[in-house]
C-alpha cells in the first residue's frame, strides 16, 4: 500500500503551510488511517524475536529511565550470552505499573514506516525520524516538555488528552521539561482518538501520550549552518591535505584564507540555508516518488543464482555444480 502524503493528513497543503506550519498546533482527521505502525505491528516486532535495545526503552513520568534489564532478557547466541532482547511479559508488566514504552527509529527497521518517512522527508525537504509510544490508561509518559523538531503525532489506539503550550519567547531556549517557573500559555487541549493526526510546531511545549507514532521533523540549527558554511568555503580548494613542515602549513593556511575570502563574497544567506538543508536530508535515500529504493531481495537473489540469469555477479548454482563436476573428473583422470 502506498504511503500517505502530507495532503492526505492536512487536506489543503497551502493553507496548512500558511496558517499552521511552525505557527500553531492543529488536529486533523484524515479519511484513512495515517500510521503504518500500530499495536499489531508492535506485536509482530516482538514475535520476530529480534527487537532489542537500543531500539526499545521504557521510562516513567517522574524523569526515571527504567533499567534495561527490567524489560529485556538475555540469550545464548553461538556460545556467547547476548543481552538486551525485548521481553514482552516484562514490558506488559511495566506498562500495567504505569511505565511508558518507547520504540526508537522505527523507520530503521520497519519498512512501511521507512517508506512513509522517506516520502514525508521528500515533501518537506527535512530530515524525519519515527518513534512509537505506548502509555497505559491514566498514565503520562513524559511531563510537559519541548522538542527541537516539528512533530506529527499519529494516534493509533486509545483516547488521550493532549495539551500544547506556546513556543518560547526567545531563541535561547532549552530542550526537555519546562522549568517550574515558566508559565507558558496553553494553546490546545484536545482528546485524540485513533486516526487523528496532531501537529505540534517546533519548540511548542506538549504533554499527553497513548499509542501513537511520532514523526519528528528536524530543522537546521546554527551548528548545521556553520557546517554548511565550512563546506561552502572549502569547495574547489586546491591545497595539500596534509602539509609537511611549518612552511608548508603556513602556505596552506594562506591559501585557505584567500580561497575562503573569495568564496565568502559569493555566498548568500539562501545559499547557506539550502546547503545546510541538503546536508541534513542527504542521508535519507529516496526516489522521485518519495519512497526509499528497495534493495534486491534474498528470494530474487536465490532465483537468479538458480537460473544463472545473465548479468548477475556470480554464476547460477547449476553452473557452479557443473564446474565442480568437471574439475573433479579431470582430477580422477589425471590420477
mmCIF file of C-alpha atoms in Angstrom:
data_model
loop_
_atom_site.group_PDB
_atom_site.id
_atom_site.type_symbol
_atom_site.label_atom_id
_atom_site.label_comp_id
_atom_site.label_asym_id
_atom_site.label_seq_id
_atom_site.Cartn_x
_atom_site.Cartn_y
_atom_site.Cartn_z
ATOM 1 C CA UNK A 1 0.000 0.000 0.000
ATOM 2 C CA UNK A 2 1.335 3.429 -0.942
ATOM 3 C CA UNK A 3 2.427 5.699 1.881
ATOM 4 C CA UNK A 4 0.117 8.660 2.631
ATOM 5 C CA UNK A 5 1.127 12.143 1.563
ATOM 6 C CA UNK A 6 1.022 15.314 3.602
ATOM 7 C CA UNK A 7 -2.177 16.286 1.796
ATOM 8 C CA UNK A 8 -3.805 13.029 2.962
ATOM 9 C CA UNK A 9 -3.378 14.275 6.533
ATOM 10 C CA UNK A 10 -3.856 18.042 6.427
ATOM 11 C CA UNK A 11 -6.036 18.489 3.336
ATOM 12 C CA UNK A 12 -5.091 21.821 1.810
ATOM 13 C CA UNK A 13 -1.283 21.865 1.992
ATOM 14 C CA UNK A 14 -1.076 25.536 1.028
ATOM 15 C CA UNK A 15 -3.442 26.507 3.840
ATOM 16 C CA UNK A 16 -1.512 24.326 6.307
ATOM 17 C CA UNK A 17 1.766 25.911 5.226
ATOM 18 C CA UNK A 18 0.371 29.421 5.680
ATOM 19 C CA UNK A 19 -1.564 29.021 8.920
ATOM 20 C CA UNK A 20 -0.227 26.053 10.943
ATOM 21 C CA UNK A 21 3.303 25.117 9.855
ATOM 22 C CA UNK A 22 5.692 26.412 12.541
ATOM 23 C CA UNK A 23 2.942 28.784 13.765
ATOM 24 C CA UNK A 24 0.331 26.914 15.791
ATOM 25 C CA UNK A 25 -0.773 23.375 16.702
ATOM 26 C CA UNK A 26 -3.660 21.679 14.930
ATOM 27 C CA UNK A 27 -5.591 18.397 14.889
ATOM 28 C CA UNK A 28 -6.618 16.722 11.622
ATOM 29 C CA UNK A 29 -8.971 13.814 10.951
ATOM 30 C CA UNK A 30 -7.868 12.037 7.753
ATOM 31 C CA UNK A 31 -10.303 9.760 5.934
ATOM 32 C CA UNK A 32 -7.859 6.843 6.083
ATOM 33 C CA UNK A 33 -5.628 5.594 8.891
ATOM 34 C CA UNK A 34 -2.454 7.648 8.875
ATOM 35 C CA UNK A 35 0.003 5.346 10.651
ATOM 36 C CA UNK A 36 1.661 2.275 9.083
ATOM 37 C CA UNK A 37 2.734 1.120 12.544
ATOM 38 C CA UNK A 38 0.130 0.065 15.130
ATOM 39 C CA UNK A 39 -0.272 -2.373 18.007
ATOM 40 C CA UNK A 40 -0.490 -5.354 15.643
ATOM 41 C CA UNK A 41 2.832 -4.315 14.104
ATOM 42 C CA UNK A 42 4.196 -3.904 17.623
ATOM 43 C CA UNK A 43 3.209 -7.491 18.426
ATOM 44 C CA UNK A 44 4.831 -8.633 15.187
ATOM 45 C CA UNK A 45 8.042 -6.877 16.186
ATOM 46 C CA UNK A 46 8.053 -8.765 19.490
ATOM 47 C CA UNK A 47 7.147 -12.015 17.711
ATOM 48 C CA UNK A 48 10.181 -11.655 15.424
ATOM 49 C CA UNK A 49 12.455 -12.115 18.426
ATOM 50 C CA UNK A 50 14.898 -9.530 17.055
ATOM 51 C CA UNK A 51 13.638 -6.393 18.819
ATOM 52 C CA UNK A 52 16.250 -5.251 21.312
ATOM 53 C CA UNK A 53 17.887 -2.243 22.892
ATOM 54 C CA UNK A 54 18.625 0.496 21.990
ATOM 55 C CA UNK A 55 15.528 0.367 19.765
ATOM 56 C CA UNK A 56 13.265 -0.001 22.783
ATOM 57 C CA UNK A 57 13.289 1.870 26.055
ATOM 58 C CA UNK A 58 10.934 2.295 28.998
ATOM 59 C CA UNK A 59 10.529 5.496 31.007
ATOM 60 C CA UNK A 60 8.436 6.907 33.836
ATOM 61 C CA UNK A 61 6.893 10.354 34.001
ATOM 62 C CA UNK A 62 8.991 11.289 37.044
ATOM 63 C CA UNK A 63 12.183 11.552 34.941
ATOM 64 C CA UNK A 64 13.177 7.976 35.746
ATOM 65 C CA UNK A 65 14.543 5.749 32.981
ATOM 66 C CA UNK A 66 13.714 2.120 33.681
ATOM 67 C CA UNK A 67 16.856 -0.105 33.736
ATOM 68 C CA UNK A 68 17.100 -2.198 30.564
ATOM 69 C CA UNK A 69 17.322 -5.475 32.479
ATOM 70 C CA UNK A 70 13.807 -4.796 33.834
ATOM 71 C CA UNK A 71 12.233 -5.229 30.376
ATOM 72 C CA UNK A 72 14.778 -7.304 28.433
ATOM 73 C CA UNK A 73 16.206 -10.787 28.560
ATOM 74 C CA UNK A 74 19.483 -12.477 27.612
ATOM 75 C CA UNK A 75 20.075 -15.243 25.077
ATOM 76 C CA UNK A 76 22.851 -17.656 24.303
ATOM 77 C CA UNK A 77 23.945 -16.992 20.693
ATOM 78 C CA UNK A 78 26.818 -19.024 19.245
ATOM 79 C CA UNK A 79 28.005 -19.876 22.724
ATOM 80 C CA UNK A 80 28.049 -16.249 23.907
ATOM 81 C CA UNK A 81 25.483 -14.577 26.163
ATOM 82 C CA UNK A 82 23.886 -11.593 24.414
ATOM 83 C CA UNK A 83 21.821 -9.058 26.362
ATOM 84 C CA UNK A 84 19.067 -6.577 25.577
ATOM 85 C CA UNK A 85 16.387 -8.642 23.797
ATOM 86 C CA UNK A 86 12.835 -7.394 24.362
ATOM 87 C CA UNK A 87 10.803 -9.434 26.852
ATOM 88 C CA UNK A 88 7.092 -8.899 26.178
ATOM 89 C CA UNK A 89 5.926 -10.213 29.543
ATOM 90 C CA UNK A 90 8.221 -7.797 31.389
ATOM 91 C CA UNK A 91 7.199 -4.890 29.127
ATOM 92 C CA UNK A 92 3.486 -5.543 29.671
ATOM 93 C CA UNK A 93 4.043 -5.786 33.422
ATOM 94 C CA UNK A 94 5.786 -2.401 33.456
ATOM 95 C CA UNK A 95 3.046 -0.882 31.288
ATOM 96 C CA UNK A 96 0.463 -2.065 33.818
ATOM 97 C CA UNK A 97 2.562 -0.426 36.534
ATOM 98 C CA UNK A 98 2.457 2.920 34.729
ATOM 99 C CA UNK A 99 5.640 2.999 32.657
ATOM 100 C CA UNK A 100 5.767 4.112 29.005
ATOM 101 C CA UNK A 101 7.220 2.064 26.155
ATOM 102 C CA UNK A 102 9.284 3.974 23.596
ATOM 103 C CA UNK A 103 10.461 2.458 20.324
ATOM 104 C CA UNK A 104 13.244 4.460 18.702
ATOM 105 C CA UNK A 105 13.876 4.995 14.972
ATOM 106 C CA UNK A 106 11.078 2.708 13.809
ATOM 107 C CA UNK A 107 11.915 3.782 10.254
ATOM 108 C CA UNK A 108 15.249 1.933 10.512
ATOM 109 C CA UNK A 109 13.656 -1.490 10.974
ATOM 110 C CA UNK A 110 10.013 -1.297 9.796
ATOM 111 C CA UNK A 111 9.734 -0.993 6.017
ATOM 112 C CA UNK A 112 6.285 0.693 5.705
ATOM 113 C CA UNK A 113 7.348 3.315 8.251
ATOM 114 C CA UNK A 114 10.597 3.836 6.337
ATOM 115 C CA UNK A 115 8.577 4.479 3.171
ATOM 116 C CA UNK A 116 6.356 6.992 4.985
ATOM 117 C CA UNK A 117 9.365 8.792 6.474
ATOM 118 C CA UNK A 118 11.102 8.964 3.087
ATOM 119 C CA UNK A 119 8.004 10.364 1.401
ATOM 120 C CA UNK A 120 7.429 12.985 4.096
ATOM 121 C CA UNK A 121 11.108 13.946 4.060
ATOM 122 C CA UNK A 122 10.889 14.475 0.322
ATOM 123 C CA UNK A 123 7.794 16.662 0.635
ATOM 124 C CA UNK A 124 9.122 18.816 3.480
ATOM 125 C CA UNK A 125 12.798 18.782 2.432
ATOM 126 C CA UNK A 126 13.786 17.976 6.004
ATOM 127 C CA UNK A 127 15.119 15.003 7.920
ATOM 128 C CA UNK A 128 12.338 12.932 9.505
ATOM 129 C CA UNK A 129 12.558 10.274 12.236
ATOM 130 C CA UNK A 130 9.880 7.939 13.598
ATOM 131 C CA UNK A 131 9.252 6.955 17.234
ATOM 132 C CA UNK A 132 6.421 4.888 18.715
ATOM 133 C CA UNK A 133 4.991 5.437 22.195
ATOM 134 C CA UNK A 134 2.660 3.283 24.279
ATOM 135 C CA UNK A 135 1.382 4.769 27.523
ATOM 136 C CA UNK A 136 -1.141 2.951 29.762
ATOM 137 C CA UNK A 137 -4.562 4.347 30.590
ATOM 138 C CA UNK A 138 -4.451 7.294 33.011
ATOM 139 C CA UNK A 139 -0.687 7.442 32.588
ATOM 140 C CA UNK A 140 1.576 10.192 31.327
ATOM 141 C CA UNK A 141 4.758 9.108 29.608
ATOM 142 C CA UNK A 142 6.522 12.453 29.633
ATOM 143 C CA UNK A 143 5.971 15.666 31.549
ATOM 144 C CA UNK A 144 5.307 18.918 29.677
ATOM 145 C CA UNK A 145 8.402 19.321 27.501
ATOM 146 C CA UNK A 146 9.809 20.933 24.376
ATOM 147 C CA UNK A 147 11.324 19.158 21.367
ATOM 148 C CA UNK A 148 13.770 20.585 18.861
ATOM 149 C CA UNK A 149 11.552 19.463 15.998
ATOM 150 C CA UNK A 150 8.139 19.851 14.455
ATOM 151 C CA UNK A 151 6.062 16.784 15.297
ATOM 152 C CA UNK A 152 3.208 14.875 13.705
ATOM 153 C CA UNK A 153 1.605 12.517 16.255
ATOM 154 C CA UNK A 154 -0.443 9.777 14.547
ATOM 155 C CA UNK A 155 -2.853 8.322 17.104
ATOM 156 C CA UNK A 156 -3.280 4.574 16.553
ATOM 157 C CA UNK A 157 -5.043 3.326 19.708
ATOM 158 C CA UNK A 158 -6.691 4.646 22.841
ATOM 159 C CA UNK A 159 -8.064 8.088 23.666
ATOM 160 C CA UNK A 160 -5.739 10.610 25.209
ATOM 161 C CA UNK A 161 -5.932 14.269 26.123
ATOM 162 C CA UNK A 162 -3.108 16.298 24.645
ATOM 163 C CA UNK A 163 -2.024 19.683 25.970
ATOM 164 C CA UNK A 164 0.073 22.005 23.814
ATOM 165 C CA UNK A 165 1.578 25.186 25.246
ATOM 166 C CA UNK A 166 3.108 28.171 23.490
ATOM 167 C CA UNK A 167 6.557 28.484 21.975
ATOM 168 C CA UNK A 168 9.483 30.042 23.858
ATOM 169 C CA UNK A 169 9.671 33.818 23.727
ATOM 170 C CA UNK A 170 13.421 33.956 22.989
ATOM 171 C CA UNK A 171 15.773 31.981 20.748
ATOM 172 C CA UNK A 172 17.887 30.910 23.735
ATOM 173 C CA UNK A 173 15.656 28.022 24.834
ATOM 174 C CA UNK A 174 16.440 24.529 26.050
ATOM 175 C CA UNK A 175 15.071 21.096 25.217
ATOM 176 C CA UNK A 176 13.316 18.882 27.723
ATOM 177 C CA UNK A 177 10.874 19.551 30.526
ATOM 178 C CA UNK A 178 9.612 23.075 31.150
ATOM 179 C CA UNK A 179 11.112 24.793 34.206
ATOM 180 C CA UNK A 180 8.667 25.094 37.081
ATOM 181 C CA UNK A 181 8.866 28.894 36.953
ATOM 182 C CA UNK A 182 7.872 29.101 33.275
ATOM 183 C CA UNK A 183 4.221 29.979 32.759
ATOM 184 C CA UNK A 184 3.604 29.064 29.129
ATOM 185 C CA UNK A 185 0.028 29.652 27.849
ATOM 186 C CA UNK A 186 -1.991 26.619 26.843
ATOM 187 C CA UNK A 187 -2.923 26.851 23.145
ATOM 188 C CA UNK A 188 -4.603 23.493 22.582
ATOM 189 C CA UNK A 189 -6.389 20.930 24.715
ATOM 190 C CA UNK A 190 -7.811 18.069 22.680
ATOM 191 C CA UNK A 191 -8.764 14.422 23.099
ATOM 192 C CA UNK A 192 -7.161 12.426 20.296
ATOM 193 C CA UNK A 193 -8.824 9.254 19.045
ATOM 194 C CA UNK A 194 -7.472 6.556 16.703
ATOM 195 C CA UNK A 195 -6.915 8.005 13.238
ATOM 196 C CA UNK A 196 -6.397 11.594 14.406
ATOM 197 C CA UNK A 197 -3.222 13.476 13.472
ATOM 198 C CA UNK A 198 -1.825 16.144 15.806
ATOM 199 C CA UNK A 199 0.678 18.703 14.516
ATOM 200 C CA UNK A 200 2.950 20.457 17.031
ATOM 201 C CA UNK A 201 5.348 23.185 15.836
ATOM 202 C CA UNK A 202 9.000 23.139 16.806
ATOM 203 C CA UNK A 203 9.625 24.429 20.327
ATOM 204 C CA UNK A 204 5.988 24.313 21.454
ATOM 205 C CA UNK A 205 5.526 22.534 24.794
ATOM 206 C CA UNK A 206 3.490 19.308 24.846
ATOM 207 C CA UNK A 207 2.188 16.545 27.093
ATOM 208 C CA UNK A 208 -0.104 13.563 26.613
ATOM 209 C CA UNK A 209 0.546 10.145 25.102
ATOM 210 C CA UNK A 210 -1.084 6.787 24.474
ATOM 211 C CA UNK A 211 -0.331 4.584 21.465
ATOM 212 C CA UNK A 212 0.904 6.807 18.688
ATOM 213 C CA UNK A 213 3.571 7.107 16.033
ATOM 214 C CA UNK A 214 5.552 10.319 16.447
ATOM 215 C CA UNK A 215 7.177 11.754 13.311
ATOM 216 C CA UNK A 216 9.777 14.348 14.232
ATOM 217 C CA UNK A 217 10.798 16.800 11.511
ATOM 218 C CA UNK A 218 14.300 18.072 12.208
ATOM 219 C CA UNK A 219 15.080 21.594 11.024
ATOM 220 C CA UNK A 220 18.518 23.129 10.676
ATOM 221 C CA UNK A 221 20.345 24.639 13.642
ATOM 222 C CA UNK A 222 23.227 27.084 13.999
ATOM 223 C CA UNK A 223 25.598 24.118 14.059
ATOM 224 C CA UNK A 224 24.166 22.884 10.738
ATOM 225 C CA UNK A 225 24.604 26.344 9.209
ATOM 226 C CA UNK A 226 28.191 26.532 10.463
ATOM 227 C CA UNK A 227 28.990 23.117 8.983
ATOM 228 C CA UNK A 228 27.414 24.172 5.668
ATOM 229 C CA UNK A 229 29.480 27.375 5.707
ATOM 230 C CA UNK A 230 32.656 25.366 6.169
ATOM 231 C CA UNK A 231 31.690 23.138 3.256
ATOM 232 C CA UNK A 232 30.885 26.113 1.022
ATOM 233 C CA UNK A 233 34.117 27.921 1.883
ATOM 234 C CA UNK A 234 36.293 24.914 1.043
ATOM 235 C CA UNK A 235 34.621 23.891 -2.222
ATOM 236 C CA UNK A 236 37.165 23.898 -5.034
ATOM 237 C CA UNK A 237 40.080 24.441 -2.654
ATOM 238 C CA UNK A 238 43.416 23.367 -4.186
ATOM 239 C CA UNK A 239 45.730 22.789 -1.229
ATOM 240 C CA UNK A 240 47.593 19.797 0.193
ATOM 241 C CA UNK A 241 45.525 17.757 2.637
ATOM 242 C CA UNK A 242 48.495 17.083 4.949
ATOM 243 C CA UNK A 243 51.180 19.757 4.545
ATOM 244 C CA UNK A 244 54.583 18.754 5.895
ATOM 245 C CA UNK A 245 56.607 21.265 7.898
ATOM 246 C CA UNK A 246 55.887 24.749 9.192
ATOM 247 C CA UNK A 247 56.475 26.475 5.857
ATOM 248 C CA UNK A 248 54.022 24.196 4.046
ATOM 249 C CA UNK A 249 51.437 24.627 6.830
ATOM 250 C CA UNK A 250 51.778 28.419 6.616
ATOM 251 C CA UNK A 251 51.319 28.298 2.833
ATOM 252 C CA UNK A 252 48.239 26.069 3.209
ATOM 253 C CA UNK A 253 46.766 28.454 5.798
ATOM 254 C CA UNK A 254 47.292 31.430 3.484
ATOM 255 C CA UNK A 255 45.774 29.554 0.544
ATOM 256 C CA UNK A 256 42.778 28.563 2.649
ATOM 257 C CA UNK A 257 42.190 32.150 3.835
ATOM 258 C CA UNK A 258 42.460 33.607 0.329
ATOM 259 C CA UNK A 259 40.090 30.943 -1.029
ATOM 260 C CA UNK A 260 37.610 31.470 1.822
ATOM 261 C CA UNK A 261 37.569 35.257 1.385
ATOM 262 C CA UNK A 262 36.843 34.885 -2.318
ATOM 263 C CA UNK A 263 34.115 32.283 -1.759
ATOM 264 C CA UNK A 264 32.535 34.217 1.111
ATOM 265 C CA UNK A 265 31.770 37.158 -1.170
ATOM 266 C CA UNK A 266 29.676 34.845 -3.376
ATOM 267 C CA UNK A 267 27.618 33.087 -0.672
ATOM 268 C CA UNK A 268 24.151 34.457 0.092
ATOM 269 C CA UNK A 269 22.063 33.520 3.162
ATOM 270 C CA UNK A 270 19.752 31.409 0.986
ATOM 271 C CA UNK A 271 22.755 29.512 -0.407
ATOM 272 C CA UNK A 272 23.840 28.645 3.123
ATOM 273 C CA UNK A 273 20.337 27.646 4.164
ATOM 274 C CA UNK A 274 19.879 25.370 1.143
ATOM 275 C CA UNK A 275 23.318 23.801 1.642
ATOM 276 C CA UNK A 276 22.569 23.060 5.301
ATOM 277 C CA UNK A 277 19.190 21.541 4.495
ATOM 278 C CA UNK A 278 20.634 19.439 1.674
ATOM 279 C CA UNK A 279 23.316 18.073 4.003
ATOM 280 C CA UNK A 280 20.653 17.266 6.601
ATOM 281 C CA UNK A 281 18.456 15.247 4.236
ATOM 282 C CA UNK A 282 21.062 13.525 2.078
ATOM 283 C CA UNK A 283 21.233 10.521 4.408
ATOM 284 C CA UNK A 284 17.557 9.715 3.807
ATOM 285 C CA UNK A 285 17.680 7.964 0.446
ATOM 286 C CA UNK A 286 14.587 8.478 -1.667
ATOM 287 C CA UNK A 287 13.481 8.304 -5.268
ATOM 288 C CA UNK A 288 11.170 10.742 -7.140
ATOM 289 C CA UNK A 289 8.060 9.011 -5.808
ATOM 290 C CA UNK A 290 9.200 9.690 -2.250
ATOM 291 C CA UNK A 291 9.761 6.093 -1.149
ATOM 292 C CA UNK A 292 13.165 4.661 -0.334
ATOM 293 C CA UNK A 293 14.550 2.381 -3.077
ATOM 294 C CA UNK A 294 14.153 -1.299 -2.288
ATOM 295 C CA UNK A 295 17.293 -3.442 -2.461
ATOM 296 C CA UNK A 296 17.226 -6.803 -4.188
ATOM 297 C CA UNK A 297 15.546 -9.409 -2.003
ATOM 298 C CA UNK A 298 17.176 -12.671 -0.967
ATOM 299 C CA UNK A 299 14.385 -14.525 -2.796
ATOM 300 C CA UNK A 300 15.236 -12.733 -6.040
ATOM 301 C CA UNK A 301 18.941 -13.336 -5.486
ATOM 302 C CA UNK A 302 18.374 -17.062 -4.993
ATOM 303 C CA UNK A 303 16.159 -17.203 -8.091
ATOM 304 C CA UNK A 304 18.884 -15.552 -10.191
ATOM 305 C CA UNK A 305 21.543 -17.882 -8.869
ATOM 306 C CA UNK A 306 19.410 -20.925 -9.559
ATOM 307 C CA UNK A 307 18.614 -19.886 -13.131
ATOM 308 C CA UNK A 308 22.012 -18.427 -13.982
ATOM 309 C CA UNK A 309 20.384 -15.186 -15.121
ATOM 310 C CA UNK A 310 22.779 -13.121 -17.279
ATOM 311 C CA UNK A 311 24.057 -10.002 -15.579
ATOM 312 C CA UNK A 312 24.306 -11.440 -12.077
ATOM 313 C CA UNK A 313 27.653 -11.068 -10.407
ATOM 314 C CA UNK A 314 28.068 -14.798 -9.931
ATOM 315 C CA UNK A 315 27.118 -17.793 -11.993
ATOM 316 C CA UNK A 316 23.992 -19.764 -11.203
ATOM 317 C CA UNK A 317 24.126 -22.695 -8.834
ATOM 318 C CA UNK A 318 23.797 -25.157 -11.755
ATOM 319 C CA UNK A 319 26.895 -23.677 -13.389
ATOM 320 C CA UNK A 320 28.864 -23.984 -10.151
ATOM 321 C CA UNK A 321 27.880 -27.656 -9.825
ATOM 322 C CA UNK A 322 28.864 -28.407 -13.440
ATOM 323 C CA UNK A 323 32.251 -26.724 -12.947
ATOM 324 C CA UNK A 324 32.852 -28.733 -9.796
ATOM 325 C CA UNK A 325 31.999 -31.997 -11.555
ATOM 326 C CA UNK A 326 34.340 -31.156 -14.471
ATOM 327 C CA UNK A 327 37.248 -30.365 -12.142
ATOM 328 C CA UNK A 328 36.587 -33.469 -10.064
ATOM 329 C CA UNK A 329 36.500 -35.746 -13.147
ATOM 330 C CA UNK A 330 39.689 -34.147 -14.508
ATOM 331 C CA UNK A 331 41.383 -34.891 -11.219
ATOM 332 C CA UNK A 332 40.335 -38.542 -11.387
ATOM 333 C CA UNK A 333 41.633 -38.881 -14.977
ATOM 334 C CA UNK A 334 44.997 -37.381 -14.003
ATOM 335 C CA UNK A 335 45.266 -39.718 -11.067
#
